[in-house]
XYZ file of C-alpha atoms in Angstrom:
575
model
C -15.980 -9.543 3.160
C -15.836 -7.984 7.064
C -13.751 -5.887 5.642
C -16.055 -3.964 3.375
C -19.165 -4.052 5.147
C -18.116 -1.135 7.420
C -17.293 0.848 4.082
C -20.133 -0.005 2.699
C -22.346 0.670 5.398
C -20.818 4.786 5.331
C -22.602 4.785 1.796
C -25.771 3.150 2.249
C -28.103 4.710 -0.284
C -25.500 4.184 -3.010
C -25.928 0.808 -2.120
C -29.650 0.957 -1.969
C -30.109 2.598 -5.326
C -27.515 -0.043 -7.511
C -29.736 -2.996 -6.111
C -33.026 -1.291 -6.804
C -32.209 0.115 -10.032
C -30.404 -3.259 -10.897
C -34.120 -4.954 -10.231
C -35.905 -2.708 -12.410
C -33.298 -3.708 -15.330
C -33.278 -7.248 -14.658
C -37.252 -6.655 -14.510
C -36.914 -5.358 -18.224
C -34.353 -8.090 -19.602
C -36.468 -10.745 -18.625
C -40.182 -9.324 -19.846
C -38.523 -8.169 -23.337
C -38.640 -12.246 -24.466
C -42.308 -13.049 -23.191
C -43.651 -9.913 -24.724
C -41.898 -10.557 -28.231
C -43.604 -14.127 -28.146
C -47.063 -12.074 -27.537
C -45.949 -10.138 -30.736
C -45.438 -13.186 -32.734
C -48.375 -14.771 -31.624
C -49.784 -11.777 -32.802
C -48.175 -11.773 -36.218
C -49.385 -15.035 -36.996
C -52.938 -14.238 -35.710
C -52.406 -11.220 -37.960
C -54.135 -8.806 -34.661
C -52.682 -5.276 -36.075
C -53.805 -4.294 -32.577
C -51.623 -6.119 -30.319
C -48.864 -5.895 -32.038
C -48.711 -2.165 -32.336
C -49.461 -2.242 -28.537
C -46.885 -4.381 -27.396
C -44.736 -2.831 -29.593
C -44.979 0.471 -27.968
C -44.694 -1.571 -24.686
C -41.496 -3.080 -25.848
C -39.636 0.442 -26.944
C -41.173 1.636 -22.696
C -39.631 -1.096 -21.318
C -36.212 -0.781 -23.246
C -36.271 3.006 -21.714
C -36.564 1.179 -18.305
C -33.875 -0.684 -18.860
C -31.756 1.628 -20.375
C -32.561 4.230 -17.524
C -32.282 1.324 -14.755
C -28.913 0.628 -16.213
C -27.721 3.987 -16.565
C -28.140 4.768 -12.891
C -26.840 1.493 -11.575
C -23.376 1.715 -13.428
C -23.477 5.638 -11.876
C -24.119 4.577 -8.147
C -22.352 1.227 -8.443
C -19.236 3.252 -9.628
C -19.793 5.665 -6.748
C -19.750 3.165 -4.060
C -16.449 0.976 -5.196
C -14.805 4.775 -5.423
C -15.379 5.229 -2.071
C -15.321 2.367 -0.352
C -11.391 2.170 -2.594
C -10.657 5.490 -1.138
C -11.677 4.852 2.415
C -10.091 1.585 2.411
C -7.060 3.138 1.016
C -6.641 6.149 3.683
C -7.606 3.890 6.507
C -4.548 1.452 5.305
C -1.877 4.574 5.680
C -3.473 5.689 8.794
C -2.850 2.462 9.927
C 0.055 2.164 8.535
C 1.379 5.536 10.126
C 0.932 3.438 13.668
C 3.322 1.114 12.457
C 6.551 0.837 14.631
C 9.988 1.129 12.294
C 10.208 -2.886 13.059
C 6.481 -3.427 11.617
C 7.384 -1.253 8.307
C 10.350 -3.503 8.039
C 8.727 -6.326 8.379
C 6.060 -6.394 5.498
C 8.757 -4.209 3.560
C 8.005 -0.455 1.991
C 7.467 -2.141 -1.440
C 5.140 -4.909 -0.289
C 3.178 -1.799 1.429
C 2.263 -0.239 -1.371
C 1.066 -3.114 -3.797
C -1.190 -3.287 -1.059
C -2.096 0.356 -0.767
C -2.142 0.021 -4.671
C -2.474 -3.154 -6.582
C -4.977 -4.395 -4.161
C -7.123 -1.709 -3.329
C -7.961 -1.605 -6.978
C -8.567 -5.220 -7.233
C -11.215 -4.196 -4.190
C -12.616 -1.473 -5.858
C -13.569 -3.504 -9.288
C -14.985 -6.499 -7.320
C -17.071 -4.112 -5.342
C -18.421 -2.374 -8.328
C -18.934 -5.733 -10.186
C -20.906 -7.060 -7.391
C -23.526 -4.400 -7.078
C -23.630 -4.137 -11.208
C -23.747 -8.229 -11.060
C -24.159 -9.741 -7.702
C -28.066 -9.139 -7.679
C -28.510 -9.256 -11.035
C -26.902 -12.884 -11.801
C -29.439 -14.931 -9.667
C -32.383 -13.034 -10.642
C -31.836 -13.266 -13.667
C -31.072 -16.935 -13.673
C -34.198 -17.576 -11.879
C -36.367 -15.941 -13.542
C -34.874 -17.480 -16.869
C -34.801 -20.363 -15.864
C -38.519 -19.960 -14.602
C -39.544 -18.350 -17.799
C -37.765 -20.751 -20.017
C -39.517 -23.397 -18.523
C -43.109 -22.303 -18.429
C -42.903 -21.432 -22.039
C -41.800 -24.654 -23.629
C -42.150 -27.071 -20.024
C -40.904 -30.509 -21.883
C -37.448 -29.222 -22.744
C -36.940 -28.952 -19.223
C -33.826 -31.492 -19.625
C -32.408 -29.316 -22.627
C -31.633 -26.709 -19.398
C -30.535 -29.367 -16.821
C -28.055 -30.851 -19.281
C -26.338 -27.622 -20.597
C -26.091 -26.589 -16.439
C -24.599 -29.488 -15.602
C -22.137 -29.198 -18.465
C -21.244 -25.333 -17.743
C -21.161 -25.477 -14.314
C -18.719 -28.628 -14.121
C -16.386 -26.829 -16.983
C -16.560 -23.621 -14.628
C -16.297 -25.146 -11.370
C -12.610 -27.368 -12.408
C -11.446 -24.285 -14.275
C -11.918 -21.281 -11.287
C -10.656 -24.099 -9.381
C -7.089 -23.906 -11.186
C -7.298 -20.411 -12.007
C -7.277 -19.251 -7.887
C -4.116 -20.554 -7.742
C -2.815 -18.756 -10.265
C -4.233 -15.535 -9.617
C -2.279 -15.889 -5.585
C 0.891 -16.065 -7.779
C -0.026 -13.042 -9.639
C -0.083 -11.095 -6.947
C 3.205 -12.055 -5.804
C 4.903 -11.574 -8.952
C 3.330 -8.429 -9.220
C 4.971 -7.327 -5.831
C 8.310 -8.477 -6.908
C 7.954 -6.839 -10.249
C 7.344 -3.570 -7.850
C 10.061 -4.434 -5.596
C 12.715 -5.146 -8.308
C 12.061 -1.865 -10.311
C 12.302 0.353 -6.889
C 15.534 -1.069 -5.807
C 16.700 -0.684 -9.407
C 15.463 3.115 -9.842
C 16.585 3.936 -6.277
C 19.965 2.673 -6.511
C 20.410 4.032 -10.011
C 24.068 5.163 -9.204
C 25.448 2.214 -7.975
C 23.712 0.175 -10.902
C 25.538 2.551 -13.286
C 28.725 3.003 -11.056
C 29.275 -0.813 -11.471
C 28.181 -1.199 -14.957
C 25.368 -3.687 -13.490
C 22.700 -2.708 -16.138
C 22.860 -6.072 -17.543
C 22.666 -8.266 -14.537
C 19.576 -5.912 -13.463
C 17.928 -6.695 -17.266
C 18.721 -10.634 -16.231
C 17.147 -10.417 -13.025
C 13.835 -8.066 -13.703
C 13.506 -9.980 -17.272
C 13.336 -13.446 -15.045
C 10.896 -12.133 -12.396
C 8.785 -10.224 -15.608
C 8.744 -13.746 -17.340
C 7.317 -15.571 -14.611
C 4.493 -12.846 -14.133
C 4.064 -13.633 -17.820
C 3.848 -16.906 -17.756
C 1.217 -17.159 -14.600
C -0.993 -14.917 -16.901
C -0.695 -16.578 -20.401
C -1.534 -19.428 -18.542
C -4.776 -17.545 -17.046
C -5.693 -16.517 -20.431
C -5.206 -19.738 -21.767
C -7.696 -21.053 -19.405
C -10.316 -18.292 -20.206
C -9.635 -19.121 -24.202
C -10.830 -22.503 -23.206
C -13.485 -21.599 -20.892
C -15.715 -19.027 -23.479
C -15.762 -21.021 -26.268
C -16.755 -24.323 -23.999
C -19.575 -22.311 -22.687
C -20.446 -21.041 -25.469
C -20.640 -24.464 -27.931
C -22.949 -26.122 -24.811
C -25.424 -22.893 -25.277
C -25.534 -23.294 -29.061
C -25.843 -27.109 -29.184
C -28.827 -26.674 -26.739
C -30.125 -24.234 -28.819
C -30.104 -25.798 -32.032
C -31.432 -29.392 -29.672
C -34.553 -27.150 -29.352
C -34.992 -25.712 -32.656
C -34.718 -29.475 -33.830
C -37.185 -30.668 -31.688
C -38.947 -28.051 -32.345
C -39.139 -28.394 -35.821
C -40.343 -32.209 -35.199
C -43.422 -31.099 -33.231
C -44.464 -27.981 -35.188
C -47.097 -29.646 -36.517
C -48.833 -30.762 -33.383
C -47.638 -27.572 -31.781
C -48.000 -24.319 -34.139
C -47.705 -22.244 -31.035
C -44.161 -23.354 -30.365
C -42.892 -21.359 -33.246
C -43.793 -18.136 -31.380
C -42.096 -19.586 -28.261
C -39.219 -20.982 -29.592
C -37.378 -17.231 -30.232
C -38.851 -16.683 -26.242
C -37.588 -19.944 -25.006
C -33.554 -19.937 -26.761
C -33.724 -15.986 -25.558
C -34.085 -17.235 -21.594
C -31.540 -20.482 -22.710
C -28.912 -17.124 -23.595
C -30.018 -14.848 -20.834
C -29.258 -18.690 -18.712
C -25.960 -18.769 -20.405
C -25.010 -15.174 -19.117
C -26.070 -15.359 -15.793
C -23.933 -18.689 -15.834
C -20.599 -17.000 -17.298
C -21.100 -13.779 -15.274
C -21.168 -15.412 -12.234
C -18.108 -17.387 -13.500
C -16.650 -14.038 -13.751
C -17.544 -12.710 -10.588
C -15.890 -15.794 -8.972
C -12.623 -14.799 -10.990
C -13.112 -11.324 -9.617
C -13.828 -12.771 -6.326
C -10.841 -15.135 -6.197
C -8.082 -12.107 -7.070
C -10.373 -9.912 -4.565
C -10.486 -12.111 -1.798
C -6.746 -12.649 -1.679
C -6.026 -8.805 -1.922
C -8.607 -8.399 1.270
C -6.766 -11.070 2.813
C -3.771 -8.792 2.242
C -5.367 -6.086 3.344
C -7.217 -6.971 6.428
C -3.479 -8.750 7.344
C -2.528 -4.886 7.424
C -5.454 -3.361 9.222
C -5.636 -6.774 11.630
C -1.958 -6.042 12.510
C -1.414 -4.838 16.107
C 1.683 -2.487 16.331
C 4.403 -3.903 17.968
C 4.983 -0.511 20.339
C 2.593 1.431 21.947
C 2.234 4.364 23.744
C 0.867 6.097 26.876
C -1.881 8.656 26.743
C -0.755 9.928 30.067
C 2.483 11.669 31.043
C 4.235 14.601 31.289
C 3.989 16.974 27.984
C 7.866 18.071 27.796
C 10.942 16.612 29.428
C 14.429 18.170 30.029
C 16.930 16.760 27.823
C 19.150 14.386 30.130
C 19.641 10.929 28.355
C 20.262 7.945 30.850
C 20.174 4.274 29.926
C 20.220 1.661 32.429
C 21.395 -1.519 31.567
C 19.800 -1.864 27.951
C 19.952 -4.820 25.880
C 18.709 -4.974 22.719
C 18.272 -8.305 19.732
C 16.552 -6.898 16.228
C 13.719 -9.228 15.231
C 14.445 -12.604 13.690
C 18.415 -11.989 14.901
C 20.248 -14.558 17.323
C 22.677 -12.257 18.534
C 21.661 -8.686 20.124
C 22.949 -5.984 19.135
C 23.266 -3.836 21.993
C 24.404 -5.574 25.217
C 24.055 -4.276 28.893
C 24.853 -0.645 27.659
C 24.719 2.064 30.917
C 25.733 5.628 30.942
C 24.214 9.159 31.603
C 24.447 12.310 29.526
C 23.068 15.420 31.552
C 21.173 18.159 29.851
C 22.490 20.267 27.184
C 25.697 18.643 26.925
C 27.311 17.128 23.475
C 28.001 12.909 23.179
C 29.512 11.454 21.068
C 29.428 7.880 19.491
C 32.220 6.106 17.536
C 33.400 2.318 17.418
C 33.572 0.228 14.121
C 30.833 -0.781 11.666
C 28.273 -2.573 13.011
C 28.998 -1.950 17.079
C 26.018 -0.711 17.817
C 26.191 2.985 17.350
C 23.099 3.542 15.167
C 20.949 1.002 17.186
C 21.613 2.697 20.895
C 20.120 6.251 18.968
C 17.241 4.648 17.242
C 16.694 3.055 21.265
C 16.791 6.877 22.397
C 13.963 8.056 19.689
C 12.170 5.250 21.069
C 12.115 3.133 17.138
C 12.183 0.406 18.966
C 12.344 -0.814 23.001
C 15.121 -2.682 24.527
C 14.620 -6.064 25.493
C 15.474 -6.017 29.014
C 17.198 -2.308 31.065
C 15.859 0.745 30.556
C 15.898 4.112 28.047
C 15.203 7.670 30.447
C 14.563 11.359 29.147
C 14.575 13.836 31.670
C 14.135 10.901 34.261
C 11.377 8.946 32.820
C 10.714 5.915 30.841
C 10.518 6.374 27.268
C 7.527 3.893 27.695
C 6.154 6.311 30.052
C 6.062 9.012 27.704
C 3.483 10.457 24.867
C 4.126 9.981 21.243
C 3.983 13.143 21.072
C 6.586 14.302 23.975
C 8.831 12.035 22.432
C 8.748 13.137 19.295
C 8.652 16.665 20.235
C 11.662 16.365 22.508
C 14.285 14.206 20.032
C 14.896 15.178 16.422
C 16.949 12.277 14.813
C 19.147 13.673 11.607
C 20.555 10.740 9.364
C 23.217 10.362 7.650
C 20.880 9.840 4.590
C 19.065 12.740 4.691
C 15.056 12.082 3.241
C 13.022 15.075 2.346
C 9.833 15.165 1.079
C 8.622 16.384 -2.345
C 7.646 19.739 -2.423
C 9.456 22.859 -1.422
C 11.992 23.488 1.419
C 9.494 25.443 3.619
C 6.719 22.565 3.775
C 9.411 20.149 4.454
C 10.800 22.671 7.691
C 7.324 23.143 8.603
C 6.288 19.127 9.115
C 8.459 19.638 11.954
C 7.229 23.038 13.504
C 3.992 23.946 11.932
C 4.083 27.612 13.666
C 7.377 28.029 11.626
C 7.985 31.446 10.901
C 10.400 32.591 7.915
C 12.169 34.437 10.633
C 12.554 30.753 12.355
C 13.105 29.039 9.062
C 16.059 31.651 8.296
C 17.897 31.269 12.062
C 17.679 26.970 11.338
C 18.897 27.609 8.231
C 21.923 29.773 9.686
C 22.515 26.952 12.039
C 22.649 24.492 9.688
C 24.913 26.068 7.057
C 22.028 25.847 4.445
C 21.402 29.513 4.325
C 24.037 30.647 1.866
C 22.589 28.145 -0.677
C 18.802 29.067 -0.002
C 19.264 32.635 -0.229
C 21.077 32.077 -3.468
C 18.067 30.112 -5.078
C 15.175 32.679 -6.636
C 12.136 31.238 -4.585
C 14.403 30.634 -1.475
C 12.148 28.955 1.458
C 9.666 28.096 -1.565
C 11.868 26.176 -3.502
C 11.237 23.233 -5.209
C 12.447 20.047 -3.675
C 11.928 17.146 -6.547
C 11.323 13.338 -6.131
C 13.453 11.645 -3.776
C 15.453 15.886 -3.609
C 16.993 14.945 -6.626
C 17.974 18.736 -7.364
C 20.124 18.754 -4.615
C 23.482 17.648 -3.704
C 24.471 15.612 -0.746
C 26.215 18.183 1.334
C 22.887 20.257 0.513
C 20.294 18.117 1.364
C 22.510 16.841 4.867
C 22.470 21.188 5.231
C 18.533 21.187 4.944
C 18.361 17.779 6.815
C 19.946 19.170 9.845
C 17.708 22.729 9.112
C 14.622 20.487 9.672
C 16.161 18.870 13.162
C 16.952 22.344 14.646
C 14.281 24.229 14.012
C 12.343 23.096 16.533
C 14.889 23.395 19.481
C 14.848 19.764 20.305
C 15.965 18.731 24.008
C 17.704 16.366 22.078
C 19.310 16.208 18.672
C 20.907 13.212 17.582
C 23.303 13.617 14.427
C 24.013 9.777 13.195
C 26.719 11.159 10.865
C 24.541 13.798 9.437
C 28.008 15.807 8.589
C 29.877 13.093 6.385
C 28.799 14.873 3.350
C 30.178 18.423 4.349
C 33.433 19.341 3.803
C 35.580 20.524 7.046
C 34.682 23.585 7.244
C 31.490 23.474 7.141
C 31.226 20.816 9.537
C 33.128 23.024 11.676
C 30.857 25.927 11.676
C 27.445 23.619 11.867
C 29.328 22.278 15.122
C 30.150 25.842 16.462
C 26.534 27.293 15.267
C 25.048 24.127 17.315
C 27.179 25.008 20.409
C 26.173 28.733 19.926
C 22.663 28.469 19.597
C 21.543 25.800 20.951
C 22.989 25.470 24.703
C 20.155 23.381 26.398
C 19.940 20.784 23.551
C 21.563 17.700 24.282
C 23.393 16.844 21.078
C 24.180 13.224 20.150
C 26.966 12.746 17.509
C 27.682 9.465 15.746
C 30.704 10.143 13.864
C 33.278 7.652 11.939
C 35.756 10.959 12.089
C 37.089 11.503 15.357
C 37.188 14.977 14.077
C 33.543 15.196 14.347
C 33.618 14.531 18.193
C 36.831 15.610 19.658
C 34.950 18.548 21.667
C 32.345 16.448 22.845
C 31.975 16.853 26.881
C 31.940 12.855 26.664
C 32.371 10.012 23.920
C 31.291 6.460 23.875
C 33.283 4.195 22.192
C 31.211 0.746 20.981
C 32.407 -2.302 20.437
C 30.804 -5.318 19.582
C 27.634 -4.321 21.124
C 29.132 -3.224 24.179
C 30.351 0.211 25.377
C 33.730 -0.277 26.701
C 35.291 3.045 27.269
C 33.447 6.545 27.867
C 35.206 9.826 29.036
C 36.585 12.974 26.746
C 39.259 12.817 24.194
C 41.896 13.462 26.157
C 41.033 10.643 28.828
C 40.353 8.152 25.904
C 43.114 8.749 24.152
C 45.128 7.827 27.234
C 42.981 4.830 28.400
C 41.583 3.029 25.724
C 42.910 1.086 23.051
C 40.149 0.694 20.725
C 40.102 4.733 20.890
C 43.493 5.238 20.561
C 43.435 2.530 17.883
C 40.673 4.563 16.101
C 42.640 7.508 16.625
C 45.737 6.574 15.500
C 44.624 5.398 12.443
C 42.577 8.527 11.492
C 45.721 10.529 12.305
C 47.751 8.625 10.263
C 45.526 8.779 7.357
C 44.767 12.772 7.535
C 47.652 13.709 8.740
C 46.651 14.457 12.308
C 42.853 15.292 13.869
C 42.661 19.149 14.215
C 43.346 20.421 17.880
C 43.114 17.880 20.509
């Protein structure tokens, strides 16, 4: 509950009026019974008088209630919709502070079930407390109170039937919180299954998977199934027992009752009173039953949830340091292990790339190309040696600088639903369509955008769907330039693009932007042959550096990488 007291506490009076208003109701339910037994006393007594009276008194306090209850389900609704949407921005916020290795591990998909699922299972246990949470023991009290003043020696009637529904209740919320912990779980793999599915749509399709994707969701679905038939089965149980110990007590009283009416005329005026309070008993008993069903889902989705807001992320940065830095790249000895790997992936890696000048990356899959970029963006810090810009420790720089000085392009290219100009101007807010238009120019994507009839303004649909490859890598690359990074790093952002494109995005990038330092990770030696120096990778390590001509003459896995390439195409254009 820590975590919703602070919410709660923003919305105070919304609070305030759900209890107050919730008194007056409860107030109203629990007078209705003793004044009806007045009226029947009445009746019998045949007092014209009173009975119109109390009658009238009956219809006020009905308004009471119904007013009472009318503005407790309006502020009680208020306060679980805020405290739901607070709760929910606050968890992206958060989330936005996340380093890349933090997203990855609590996964994107495990995210939002809990940005999702479980903020809503917040928001109904918030507004079922503050409809019920007040209302269940004061109404049980003064039942149980009432109940017993009015007909004192069926005290035991009451004990019996409590210790019969609370046992029944007590094993079965004891089961069903185990259950409802799986839900959630199967829930989030439910999630996670039909992402990966509608994400990777192509391959599914390319591969004629479609069945084995059936097999797989149908088996996850099943077992979600099964944890909640078995749920429901308990609550099928759970009403009707409940609801058989209510009636027997009821008709224990009328029988008793019925044996005493003679010595006791007045107890047929008080018996309607007394089995009302035995009811109103009854549904204090099952709504608090329900509340601890609410509470045992809601309790593990806050456990989620605080998990998220308690997590510290795993990088930080300074608040001090210098606002811009040239665009030199240097890294000193830099190792690097991902989390939960033996091996690191980057080991005691050193060069220096001065200002404005073009590097390039190649080596074979998994050498460590991709890793020693994300190091450079500062996605994640080396274990041991040390990552410069412009001189300085990326750990001794801003977010901000950072970000503001490197522009990483990928070779997937993600842009953001919405049109082309709100996608250019996340980067540079100040964007003009003047600056939008020279990007564009750089990047090759201007001959497309003209061509479209909103140009900047058009449309870019779920995941850029209405796009090809080569066009979103275009507006990808658009969105890295237009800024004028100091550095621009390229992890084979061109492999969509045919060659002559690629060509002119390279010749556009040398034209226009001369004091960006560009970093190209390329599998074509084609893609790099011009760079003023290329590191080759291999197995973590960097083993050769120098331009093409000197690799070509010095180092076998370059010349092996070259060769092959050659062979393949034909020959690499101009060495």
């Amino acid at each position: 509950m820590r975590v919703l007291i602070p919410y709660i506490k923003r919305y105070k009076w919304d609070a305030i009026w759900a209890t107050v208003s919730i008194v007056f109701q409860v107030f109203a339910t629990l007078w209705q019974p003793r004044m009806l037994q007045t009226v029947m006393e009445a009746i019998m007594k045949q007092d014209k008088a009173t009975v119109f009276n109390y009658g009238i008194g009956l219809i006020l306090l009905a308004v009471v209630g119904i007013i009472a209850g009318i503005i407790n389900t309006v502020y009680s609704a208020r306060l679980a919709l805020h405290v739901a949407t607070d709760l929910r921005a606050d968890l992206y916020d958060h989330i936005q502070s996340f380093a890349y290795a933090d997203i990855e591990d609590f996964s994107a998909s495990n995210l939002v079930v809990r940005m999702t699922n479980d903020v809503n299972q917040v928001q109904q246990v918030v507004m079922a407390a503050f409809q019920q949470v007040t209302r269940i023991p004061l109404v049980f009290a003064g039942a149980l109170a009432l109940a017993l003043t009015t007909m004192p020696e069926q005290w035991w009637v009451i004990a019996v039937m409590m210790v019969i529904i609370v046992g029944v209740g007590l094993v079965t919320f004891k089961t069903m919180s185990k259950y409802f912990a799986q839900t959630q779980q199967d829930i989030e793999d439910v999630n996670t299954l039909a992402r990966e599915n509608l994400m990777g749509i192509r391959v599914v399709k390319s591969f004629v998977q479609e069945q084995a994707q059936i097999t797989g969701f149908a088996k996850t679905s099943d077992r979600l199934r099964d944890v909640t038939a078995k749920i429901g089965e308990l609550f099928a149980v759970l009403m009707p027992a409940f609801f058989l110990t209510a009636n027997i007590a009821v008709v224990v009283s009328v029988y008793i009752v019925g044996q005493n009416v003679t010595a006791h005329p007045t107890y047929l005026a008080a018996i309607s009173s007394f089995t009302s309070y035995l009811m109103q008993i009854l549904f204090a008993v099952i709504n608090a039953s329900f509340m601890m069903t609410f509470a045992s889902r809601a309790f593990i989705s806050m456990g989620r949830i605080r998990e998220v807001l308690d997590h510290k992320p795993s990088m930080h940065f300074t608040t001090a340091g210098p606002a811009t830095v040239p665009g030199d790249i240097t890294f000193e000895h830099v190792t690097f292990t991902y989390p939960g790997d033996k091996q690191p992936t980057l080991q005691d890696v050193s060069f220096t790339a001065p200002a404005g000048s073009m590097i390039g990356i190649v080596g074979a899959t998994g050498s460590g190309k991709t890793t020693l970029a994300q190091l450079i963006a500062r996605l994640f810090d080396p274990d041991s040696g040390r990552v410069l810009i412009g001189g300085v420790d990326v750990r001794e720089l801003p977010e901000a600088t950072i970000r503001n000085a490197v522009a990483y392009v990928l070779q997937r290219a993600t842009l953001f639903s919405g049109t082309i100009a709100q996608n250019l101007l996340q980067v540079q807010p100040a964007a003009t369509p003047a600056t939008m238009a020279r990007a564009a120019e750089i990047a090759q994507a201007a001959e497309f955008i003209e061509r479209l009839p909103e140009t900047y303004d058009a449309p870019v649909e779920e995941r850029s769907a209405n796009f090809s490859g080569g066009q979103k890598q275009r507006l990808a690359i658009t969105r890295g330039v237009i800024a004028d990074p100091e550095i621009l790093i390229l992890d084979d952002a061109t492999s969509a693009l045919d060659a002559r494109s690629e060509k002119l995005v390279q010749e556009a990038l040398d034209r226009e932007l001369t004091r960006t330092t560009t970093v190209v990770i390329a599998e074509k030696i084609a893609s790099i042959i011009r760079a003023d120096q290329i590191l080759v990778m291999d197995g973590g390590r960097l083993v050769a550096t120098g331009t093409h001509k000197q690799l070509v003459q010095s180092s076998a896995i370059y010349q092996e990488i070259y060769a092959t390439q050659k062979a393949k195409e034909g020959g690499v254009a101009n060495v």
